[in-house]
CSV table of C-alpha atoms and ligand atoms in Angstrom, one decimal:
chain,number,residue,atom,x,y,z
A,1082,UNK,CA,-4.8,-16.2,-29.7
A,1083,UNK,CA,-1.6,-17.9,-28.5
A,1084,UNK,CA,1.1,-15.4,-27.5
A,1085,UNK,CA,4.7,-16.5,-27.1
A,1086,UNK,CA,5.6,-18.3,-23.9
A,1087,UNK,CA,1.8,-18.6,-23.2
A,1088,UNK,CA,1.8,-14.9,-22.1
A,1089,UNK,CA,-1.5,-13.0,-21.9
A,1090,UNK,CA,-2.5,-9.5,-22.8
A,1091,UNK,CA,-1.6,-7.8,-19.5
A,1092,UNK,CA,-3.6,-4.5,-19.0
A,1093,UNK,CA,-2.0,-3.9,-15.6
A,1094,UNK,CA,-1.7,-0.3,-14.4
A,1095,UNK,CA,1.8,-0.9,-13.1
A,1096,UNK,CA,4.1,-2.7,-12.9
A,1097,UNK,CA,3.0,-3.1,-16.5
A,1098,UNK,CA,3.8,-4.9,-19.6
A,1099,UNK,CA,7.5,-4.6,-20.8
A,1100,UNK,CA,8.7,-5.3,-24.3
A,1101,UNK,CA,9.2,-9.0,-24.9
A,1102,UNK,CA,12.5,-8.5,-26.7
A,1103,UNK,CA,13.9,-6.6,-23.8
A,1104,UNK,CA,12.8,-9.3,-21.4
A,1105,UNK,CA,14.5,-11.9,-23.6
A,1106,UNK,CA,17.7,-9.9,-23.6
A,1107,UNK,CA,17.6,-9.6,-19.9
A,1108,UNK,CA,17.1,-13.4,-19.7
A,1109,UNK,CA,20.0,-14.1,-22.0
A,1110,UNK,CA,22.3,-11.8,-20.1
A,1111,UNK,CA,21.2,-12.6,-16.6
A,1112,UNK,CA,23.8,-15.3,-15.6
A,1113,UNK,CA,26.8,-13.7,-17.1
A,1114,UNK,CA,26.6,-10.0,-18.0
A,1115,UNK,CA,28.5,-9.5,-21.2
A,1116,UNK,CA,31.6,-11.5,-20.3
A,1117,UNK,CA,32.0,-10.1,-16.8
A,1118,UNK,CA,31.3,-13.5,-15.3
A,1119,UNK,CA,28.7,-12.1,-12.9
A,1120,UNK,CA,25.0,-11.2,-13.2
A,1121,UNK,CA,23.9,-7.6,-13.3
A,1122,UNK,CA,22.2,-8.2,-10.0
A,1123,UNK,CA,25.5,-9.4,-8.4
A,1124,UNK,CA,27.6,-6.6,-9.7
A,1125,UNK,CA,29.0,-3.6,-7.8
A,1126,UNK,CA,27.4,-0.3,-8.6
A,1127,UNK,CA,30.9,1.1,-8.7
A,1128,UNK,CA,32.2,-1.4,-11.3
A,1129,UNK,CA,33.1,-0.2,-14.8
A,1130,UNK,CA,30.3,-2.3,-16.3
A,1131,UNK,CA,27.6,-0.7,-14.2
A,1132,UNK,CA,29.1,2.8,-14.6
A,1133,UNK,CA,28.8,2.2,-18.4
A,1134,UNK,CA,25.1,1.1,-17.9
A,1135,UNK,CA,24.1,4.2,-15.9
A,1136,UNK,CA,26.1,6.5,-18.1
A,1137,UNK,CA,24.5,5.2,-21.3
A,1138,UNK,CA,21.0,5.2,-19.7
A,1139,UNK,CA,21.4,8.9,-19.0
A,1140,UNK,CA,22.8,9.7,-22.4
A,1141,UNK,CA,20.1,7.7,-24.2
A,1142,UNK,CA,17.4,9.3,-22.1
A,1143,UNK,CA,18.8,12.8,-22.9
A,1144,UNK,CA,18.5,12.1,-26.6
A,1145,UNK,CA,15.1,10.5,-26.4
A,1146,UNK,CA,13.6,13.4,-24.4
A,1147,UNK,CA,15.8,16.1,-25.8
A,1148,UNK,CA,16.9,17.1,-22.3
A,1149,UNK,CA,18.8,20.4,-22.4
A,1150,UNK,CA,22.1,21.0,-20.6
A,1151,UNK,CA,20.2,23.1,-18.1
A,1152,UNK,CA,18.6,20.0,-16.6
A,1153,UNK,CA,20.1,17.1,-14.6
A,1154,UNK,CA,19.0,13.5,-14.7
A,1155,UNK,CA,18.8,11.5,-11.5
A,1156,UNK,CA,18.0,7.8,-11.0
A,1157,UNK,CA,16.6,7.6,-7.5
A,1158,UNK,CA,14.5,5.3,-5.4
A,1159,UNK,CA,11.4,5.6,-3.2
A,1160,UNK,CA,8.9,5.9,-6.0
A,1161,UNK,CA,6.7,8.8,-6.9
A,1162,UNK,CA,5.4,8.7,-3.4
A,1163,UNK,CA,8.8,9.8,-2.0
A,1164,UNK,CA,8.9,12.7,-4.5
A,1165,UNK,CA,5.5,13.7,-3.1
A,1166,UNK,CA,7.3,14.5,0.2
A,1167,UNK,CA,10.9,15.2,-1.1
A,1168,UNK,CA,9.7,18.1,-3.2
A,1169,UNK,CA,8.0,20.1,-0.5
A,1170,UNK,CA,10.6,19.2,2.1
A,1171,UNK,CA,13.2,20.8,-0.2
A,1172,UNK,CA,11.3,23.6,-1.8
A,1173,UNK,CA,8.3,24.5,0.4
A,1174,UNK,CA,8.8,25.9,3.8
A,1175,UNK,CA,6.3,27.0,6.5
A,1176,UNK,CA,4.4,30.2,5.6
A,1177,UNK,CA,5.0,29.5,1.9
A,1178,UNK,CA,2.5,28.4,-0.7
A,1179,UNK,CA,2.7,25.8,-3.4
A,1180,UNK,CA,-0.1,25.3,-5.9
A,1181,UNK,CA,-1.5,21.9,-6.9
A,1182,UNK,CA,-3.6,21.2,-9.9
A,1183,UNK,CA,-5.5,18.2,-8.7
A,1184,UNK,CA,-7.0,16.1,-11.5
A,1185,UNK,CA,-7.1,12.8,-9.8
A,1186,UNK,CA,-6.1,10.6,-6.8
A,1187,UNK,CA,-2.3,10.9,-7.3
A,1188,UNK,CA,-2.4,14.7,-7.4
A,1189,UNK,CA,-4.4,14.7,-4.3
A,1190,UNK,CA,-1.9,12.5,-2.5
A,1191,UNK,CA,1.0,14.8,-3.6
A,1192,UNK,CA,-0.9,17.8,-2.3
A,1193,UNK,CA,-1.6,16.1,1.1
A,1194,UNK,CA,2.1,15.4,1.5
A,1195,UNK,CA,3.0,19.0,0.7
A,1196,UNK,CA,0.5,20.2,3.3
A,1197,UNK,CA,2.7,18.7,6.0
A,1198,UNK,CA,5.4,21.2,5.1
A,1199,UNK,CA,3.6,24.4,4.1
A,1200,UNK,CA,0.5,25.7,2.5
A,1201,UNK,CA,-0.6,23.4,-0.4
A,1202,UNK,CA,-3.3,25.2,-2.3
A,1203,UNK,CA,-5.5,23.4,-4.8
A,1204,UNK,CA,-5.7,25.9,-7.6
A,1205,UNK,CA,-8.0,23.4,-9.3
A,1206,UNK,CA,-9.6,20.4,-7.7
A,1207,UNK,CA,-11.7,18.0,-9.7
A,1208,UNK,CA,-12.7,15.8,-6.8
A,1209,UNK,CA,-16.3,17.0,-6.4
A,1210,UNK,CA,-17.0,15.8,-10.0
A,1211,UNK,CA,-15.0,12.6,-9.4
A,1212,UNK,CA,-12.1,13.8,-11.6
A,1213,UNK,CA,-13.2,13.9,-15.2
A,1214,UNK,CA,-11.1,16.5,-16.8
A,1215,UNK,CA,-7.7,18.3,-17.0
A,1216,UNK,CA,-8.1,22.2,-17.0
A,1217,UNK,CA,-5.8,24.4,-19.0
A,1218,UNK,CA,-3.1,25.3,-16.4
A,1219,UNK,CA,-2.2,28.7,-17.8
A,1220,UNK,CA,-5.9,29.8,-17.5
A,1221,UNK,CA,-6.0,29.0,-13.8
A,1222,UNK,CA,-5.8,31.8,-11.3
A,1223,UNK,CA,-2.2,31.1,-10.3
A,1224,UNK,CA,-0.6,32.9,-7.4
A,1225,UNK,CA,2.6,34.7,-8.4
A,1226,UNK,CA,4.0,34.2,-4.9
A,1227,UNK,CA,3.7,30.4,-5.0
A,1228,UNK,CA,7.0,28.5,-4.8
A,1229,UNK,CA,5.9,26.1,-7.5
A,1230,UNK,CA,3.0,24.7,-9.4
A,1231,UNK,CA,2.5,20.9,-9.3
A,1232,UNK,CA,0.4,18.8,-11.7
A,1233,UNK,CA,0.0,15.2,-12.8
A,1234,UNK,CA,0.3,14.8,-16.6
A,1235,UNK,CA,-1.6,11.5,-16.5
A,1236,UNK,CA,-3.9,10.4,-13.7
A,1237,UNK,CA,-3.5,6.7,-13.8
A,1238,UNK,CA,-6.7,5.8,-11.8
A,1239,UNK,CA,-9.1,8.1,-13.5
A,1240,UNK,CA,-7.6,8.0,-16.9
A,1241,UNK,CA,-7.2,11.8,-17.2
A,1242,UNK,CA,-4.3,13.1,-19.3
A,1243,UNK,CA,-3.0,16.5,-20.3
A,1244,UNK,CA,-2.9,16.7,-24.0
A,1245,UNK,CA,0.0,19.2,-24.2
A,1246,UNK,CA,2.8,20.6,-22.1
A,1247,UNK,CA,1.6,23.5,-20.0
A,1248,UNK,CA,3.9,26.6,-19.7
A,1249,UNK,CA,3.8,28.7,-16.5
A,1250,UNK,CA,6.1,31.3,-15.1
A,1251,UNK,CA,6.5,29.7,-11.6
A,1252,UNK,CA,8.6,26.6,-11.2
A,1253,UNK,CA,6.6,23.9,-12.9
A,1254,UNK,CA,6.7,20.4,-11.4
A,1255,UNK,CA,5.1,17.4,-12.9
A,1256,UNK,CA,4.4,13.8,-11.8
A,1257,UNK,CA,4.8,11.9,-15.1
A,1258,UNK,CA,4.8,8.5,-13.6
A,1259,UNK,CA,2.3,7.0,-16.0
A,1260,UNK,CA,3.0,8.8,-19.3
A,1261,UNK,CA,6.7,9.5,-19.3
A,1262,UNK,CA,8.2,8.5,-22.7
A,1263,UNK,CA,4.8,8.1,-24.2
A,1264,UNK,CA,5.3,11.3,-26.3
A,1265,UNK,CA,7.7,14.1,-26.8
A,1266,UNK,CA,7.8,16.7,-24.0
A,1267,UNK,CA,9.2,20.2,-23.9
A,1268,UNK,CA,11.6,19.7,-20.9
A,1269,UNK,CA,12.5,23.4,-20.8
A,1270,UNK,CA,9.0,24.2,-19.6
A,1271,UNK,CA,9.6,22.2,-16.4
A,1272,UNK,CA,11.8,22.6,-13.3
A,1273,UNK,CA,11.2,19.1,-12.1
A,1274,UNK,CA,9.7,16.0,-13.6
A,1275,UNK,CA,9.5,12.7,-11.8
A,1276,UNK,CA,8.3,9.2,-12.7
A,1277,UNK,CA,8.5,5.7,-11.3
A,1278,UNK,CA,10.0,3.2,-13.7
A,1279,UNK,CA,7.3,0.6,-13.5
A,1280,UNK,CA,5.0,1.7,-16.3
A,1281,UNK,CA,6.8,2.9,-19.3
A,1282,UNK,CA,10.4,2.2,-18.5
A,1283,UNK,CA,11.3,-0.9,-16.6
A,1284,UNK,CA,10.8,-2.9,-13.4
A,1285,UNK,CA,9.7,-1.1,-10.2
A,1286,UNK,CA,12.5,0.4,-8.1
A,1287,UNK,CA,14.1,3.3,-10.0
A,1288,UNK,CA,12.5,6.7,-9.8
A,1289,UNK,CA,13.5,9.1,-12.5
A,1290,UNK,CA,13.9,12.8,-11.6
A,1291,UNK,CA,14.7,15.4,-14.2
A,1292,UNK,CA,15.5,18.7,-12.4
A,1293,UNK,CA,16.7,22.1,-13.6
A,1294,UNK,CA,19.9,23.6,-12.3
A,1295,UNK,CA,18.0,26.6,-11.2
A,1296,UNK,CA,15.8,24.5,-8.9
A,1297,UNK,CA,18.7,22.4,-7.6
A,1298,UNK,CA,20.4,25.6,-6.6
A,1299,UNK,CA,17.5,26.3,-4.3
A,1300,UNK,CA,18.1,23.1,-2.3
A,1301,UNK,CA,18.6,24.4,1.3
A,1302,UNK,CA,21.7,23.5,3.2
A,1303,UNK,CA,21.5,21.0,6.0
A,1304,UNK,CA,19.2,18.5,4.2
A,1305,UNK,CA,19.2,14.8,5.1
A,1306,UNK,CA,21.5,13.3,2.5
A,1307,UNK,CA,18.9,11.0,0.9
A,1308,UNK,CA,16.5,14.0,0.5
A,1309,UNK,CA,19.2,16.4,-0.9
A,1310,UNK,CA,18.7,16.8,-4.6
A,1311,UNK,CA,22.0,18.8,-4.9
A,1312,UNK,CA,24.0,16.0,-3.2
A,1313,UNK,CA,22.3,13.2,-5.1
A,1314,UNK,CA,23.1,15.1,-8.3
A,1315,UNK,CA,26.7,15.8,-7.4
A,1316,UNK,CA,27.1,12.1,-6.7
A,1317,UNK,CA,25.6,11.2,-10.1
A,1318,UNK,CA,22.8,9.1,-8.4
A,1319,UNK,CA,25.5,6.9,-6.8
A,1320,UNK,CA,25.4,8.4,-3.2
A,1321,UNK,CA,24.0,5.1,-2.1
A,1322,UNK,CA,23.5,1.8,-3.9
A,1323,UNK,CA,21.1,2.6,-6.6
A,1324,UNK,CA,18.4,0.3,-8.0
A,1325,UNK,CA,20.9,-1.3,-10.4
A,1326,UNK,CA,18.5,-3.8,-12.1
A,1327,UNK,CA,15.8,-1.3,-12.7
A,1328,UNK,CA,18.3,1.2,-14.2
A,1329,UNK,CA,19.7,-1.6,-16.4
A,1330,UNK,CA,16.4,-2.7,-17.8
A,1331,UNK,CA,15.2,0.9,-18.2
A,1332,UNK,CA,18.4,1.6,-20.2
A,1333,UNK,CA,17.6,-1.3,-22.5
A,1334,UNK,CA,14.1,0.2,-23.0
A,1335,UNK,CA,15.6,3.6,-23.9
A,1336,UNK,CA,17.8,2.0,-26.5
A,1337,UNK,CA,14.9,0.2,-28.0
A,1338,UNK,CA,12.8,3.3,-28.2
A,1339,UNK,CA,15.7,5.2,-29.9
A,1340,UNK,CA,16.1,2.3,-32.4
A,1341,UNK,CA,12.5,2.4,-33.2
A,1342,UNK,CA,12.4,6.1,-34.1
A,1343,UNK,CA,12.0,8.0,-30.8
A,1344,UNK,CA,9.1,9.5,-29.1
A,1345,UNK,CA,7.1,10.8,-32.0
A,1346,UNK,CA,6.9,7.2,-33.3
A,1347,UNK,CA,5.9,6.1,-29.8
A,1348,UNK,CA,3.2,8.8,-29.7
A,1349,UNK,CA,1.6,7.8,-33.0
A,1350,UNK,CA,1.6,4.1,-32.0
A,1351,UNK,CA,0.0,5.0,-28.7
A,1352,UNK,CA,-2.7,7.2,-30.4
A,1353,UNK,CA,-3.7,4.3,-32.6
A,1354,UNK,CA,-3.9,1.9,-29.7
A,1355,UNK,CA,-6.1,4.3,-27.6
A,1356,UNK,CA,-8.2,5.2,-30.5
A,1357,UNK,CA,-9.2,1.5,-31.1
A,1358,UNK,CA,-10.7,1.4,-27.5
A,1359,UNK,CA,-12.3,4.9,-27.4
A,1360,UNK,CA,-13.9,4.2,-30.8
A,1361,UNK,CA,-15.4,1.1,-29.3
A,1362,UNK,CA,-16.7,3.0,-26.3
A,1363,UNK,CA,-18.2,5.8,-28.4
A,1364,UNK,CA,-19.9,3.5,-30.9
A,1365,UNK,CA,-21.4,1.2,-28.2
A,1366,UNK,CA,-24.6,3.3,-28.1
A,1367,UNK,CA,-24.2,3.9,-24.4
A,1368,UNK,CA,-23.3,0.3,-23.4
A,1369,UNK,CA,-19.9,1.5,-22.4
A,1370,UNK,CA,-19.4,4.9,-20.8
A,1371,UNK,CA,-16.0,6.6,-20.8
A,1372,UNK,CA,-15.1,8.1,-17.5
A,1373,UNK,CA,-13.0,11.0,-18.7
A,1374,UNK,CA,-14.4,13.9,-20.8
A,1375,UNK,CA,-13.3,13.5,-24.3
A,1376,UNK,CA,-10.8,16.4,-24.3
A,1377,UNK,CA,-9.0,14.9,-21.3
A,1378,UNK,CA,-8.9,11.2,-22.3
A,1379,UNK,CA,-5.8,9.3,-21.4
A,1380,UNK,CA,-3.8,7.4,-24.1
A,1381,UNK,CA,-2.3,5.3,-21.3
A,1382,UNK,CA,-5.3,4.3,-19.1
A,1383,UNK,CA,-8.6,3.9,-20.8
A,1384,UNK,CA,-11.4,4.0,-18.1
A,1385,UNK,CA,-15.0,3.0,-18.8
A,1386,UNK,CA,-18.0,1.6,-17.0
A,1387,UNK,CA,-20.7,-0.9,-18.1
A,1388,UNK,CA,-24.4,-0.7,-17.4
A,1389,UNK,CA,-24.3,-2.8,-14.1
A,1390,UNK,CA,-22.0,-4.4,-11.5
A,1391,UNK,CA,-23.0,-8.0,-12.5
A,1392,UNK,CA,-22.2,-7.2,-16.2
A,1393,UNK,CA,-18.9,-5.8,-15.2
A,1394,UNK,CA,-18.0,-9.0,-13.3
A,1395,UNK,CA,-19.1,-11.1,-16.3
A,1396,UNK,CA,-17.0,-8.9,-18.6
A,1397,UNK,CA,-13.9,-9.2,-16.5
A,1398,UNK,CA,-14.4,-13.0,-16.2
A,1399,UNK,CA,-14.9,-13.6,-19.9
A,1400,UNK,CA,-12.0,-11.3,-20.8
A,1401,UNK,CA,-9.7,-13.2,-18.5
A,1402,UNK,CA,-10.8,-16.5,-20.2
A,1403,UNK,CA,-9.9,-14.9,-23.5
A,1404,UNK,CA,-6.4,-14.1,-22.3
A,1405,UNK,CA,-6.9,-10.4,-21.3
A,1406,UNK,CA,-6.2,-9.7,-17.7
A,1407,UNK,CA,-6.0,-6.9,-15.1
A,1408,UNK,CA,-8.9,-5.0,-16.6
A,1409,UNK,CA,-10.7,-4.2,-13.3
A,1410,UNK,CA,-11.0,-0.5,-12.7
A,1411,UNK,CA,-10.0,1.1,-9.4
A,1412,UNK,CA,-12.8,1.0,-6.9
A,1413,UNK,CA,-13.1,4.9,-6.8
A,1414,UNK,CA,-14.1,4.9,-10.5
A,1415,UNK,CA,-15.6,1.4,-10.8
A,1416,UNK,CA,-15.9,-0.4,-14.1
A,1417,UNK,CA,-12.9,-1.2,-16.1
A,1418,UNK,CA,-9.5,0.2,-16.9
A,1419,UNK,CA,-7.3,-0.8,-19.8
A,1420,UNK,CA,-3.7,0.3,-19.2
A,1421,UNK,CA,-1.9,0.3,-22.5
A,1422,UNK,CA,1.5,1.7,-21.8
A,1423,UNK,CA,4.2,1.9,-24.5
A,1424,UNK,CA,5.1,-1.8,-24.5
A,1425,UNK,CA,1.5,-3.0,-24.7
A,1426,UNK,CA,0.9,-4.1,-28.3
A,1427,UNK,CA,-1.6,-2.7,-30.8
A,1428,UNK,CA,-2.8,-6.3,-31.3
A,1429,UNK,CA,-3.9,-6.5,-27.7
A,1430,UNK,CA,-6.0,-3.3,-28.1
A,1431,UNK,CA,-7.6,-4.6,-31.2
A,1432,UNK,CA,-8.3,-7.9,-29.4
A,1433,UNK,CA,-10.0,-6.0,-26.6
A,1434,UNK,CA,-12.0,-3.8,-28.9
A,1435,UNK,CA,-13.3,-6.8,-30.7
A,1436,UNK,CA,-14.1,-8.5,-27.5
A,1437,UNK,CA,-15.9,-5.4,-26.2
A,1438,UNK,CA,-18.0,-5.2,-29.4
A,1439,UNK,CA,-19.1,-8.8,-29.1
A,1440,UNK,CA,-19.8,-8.5,-25.4
A,1441,UNK,CA,-22.0,-5.5,-25.9
A,1442,UNK,CA,-23.9,-7.2,-28.7
A,1443,UNK,CA,-24.5,-10.4,-26.5
A,1444,UNK,CA,-25.4,-8.6,-23.3
A,1445,UNK,CA,-27.6,-5.6,-24.3
B,297,PMP,N1,1.7,9.0,-9.4
B,297,PMP,C1,1.1,8.3,-10.4
B,297,PMP,C2,0.5,9.1,-11.6
B,297,PMP,C3,1.0,7.0,-10.4
B,297,PMP,O1,0.4,6.3,-11.4
B,297,PMP,C4,1.6,6.2,-9.3
B,297,PMP,C5,1.6,4.7,-9.2
B,297,PMP,N2,0.5,4.1,-9.7
B,297,PMP,C6,2.2,7.0,-8.3
B,297,PMP,C7,2.2,8.3,-8.4
B,297,PMP,C8,2.8,6.3,-7.1
B,297,PMP,O2,4.0,5.7,-7.5
B,297,PMP,P1,4.9,4.8,-6.6
B,297,PMP,O3,4.1,3.6,-6.3
B,297,PMP,O4,6.1,4.6,-7.5
B,297,PMP,O5,5.3,5.6,-5.4
């Protein structure tokens, strides 16, 4: 199973696999970006060439995600972790309440950061059952006084994913770090969406924020500049030096996704990839156990356990020898996790499914 450049099937949860043709283009353009005589990583963020890059990245993303005029696009830094804090610093004050739907480790961290600012209430918390499902948000007992409702569309560690866009009356905020651009999204349902680049977009560094005008207008005066959504938006993500390389590569990925038919195409490819693995789990007669309940299964992170710790170690070792790496699950879930983001190829999922079938047969 020789892959080009002796690459392996990389199931990393992030930074994750990027499209090979994009990496090749980056390589080809790295020393002299399109006749400018300098590399993209040596170029001023105020130069015409970079202004074109960031402008096109936003335009392409708007088309891909069908982002309405009511929403602004920001390319920030600090990762999703900074958004965990920046959101409550801007929109949750002492004596106010925000509601958190906690379906995994990342939602829990987001809620903990919010609790430093005000009252962060877990309107659902799956922790006691070790996070196995995603409840329907509109059926939760939401507090009409809450400043916003926060949820995580895909919990990367547990492999729990919302299957559809929720719609609530309160400001809806979503951490889409690990499934952004994996399927179409109804942006109008959300007031703020954020995602680090390093899974479905590009190299780590850039943090995408899509924020509604109506929420931006609620940014209080007197904010620290780097925490001020209104200022960052007015400056078109160029208040400080942005993460130029990550924005450039993400922009190439957006163009590729558009060329290949947009997010509905991506969605069906992802469904086929995930199905290959879940089918193997379900037909293994209990050798593999899926972590998530079936109605909450992630198409990005497939989590499963084996009958014992030694068998898990053997599985990971033999998989690595067969050119499939980064399959170890997070310690809180144990077992294995196959992260199969957009750029991860179907062939890699089929190879893993075949390997799983044979491994189960040989080790029952
Ligand atoms: N949220 C989710 C769903 C994630 O998967 C991650 C990263 N694995 C984070 C937040 C944290 O992102 P960052 O490291 O970019 O701060």
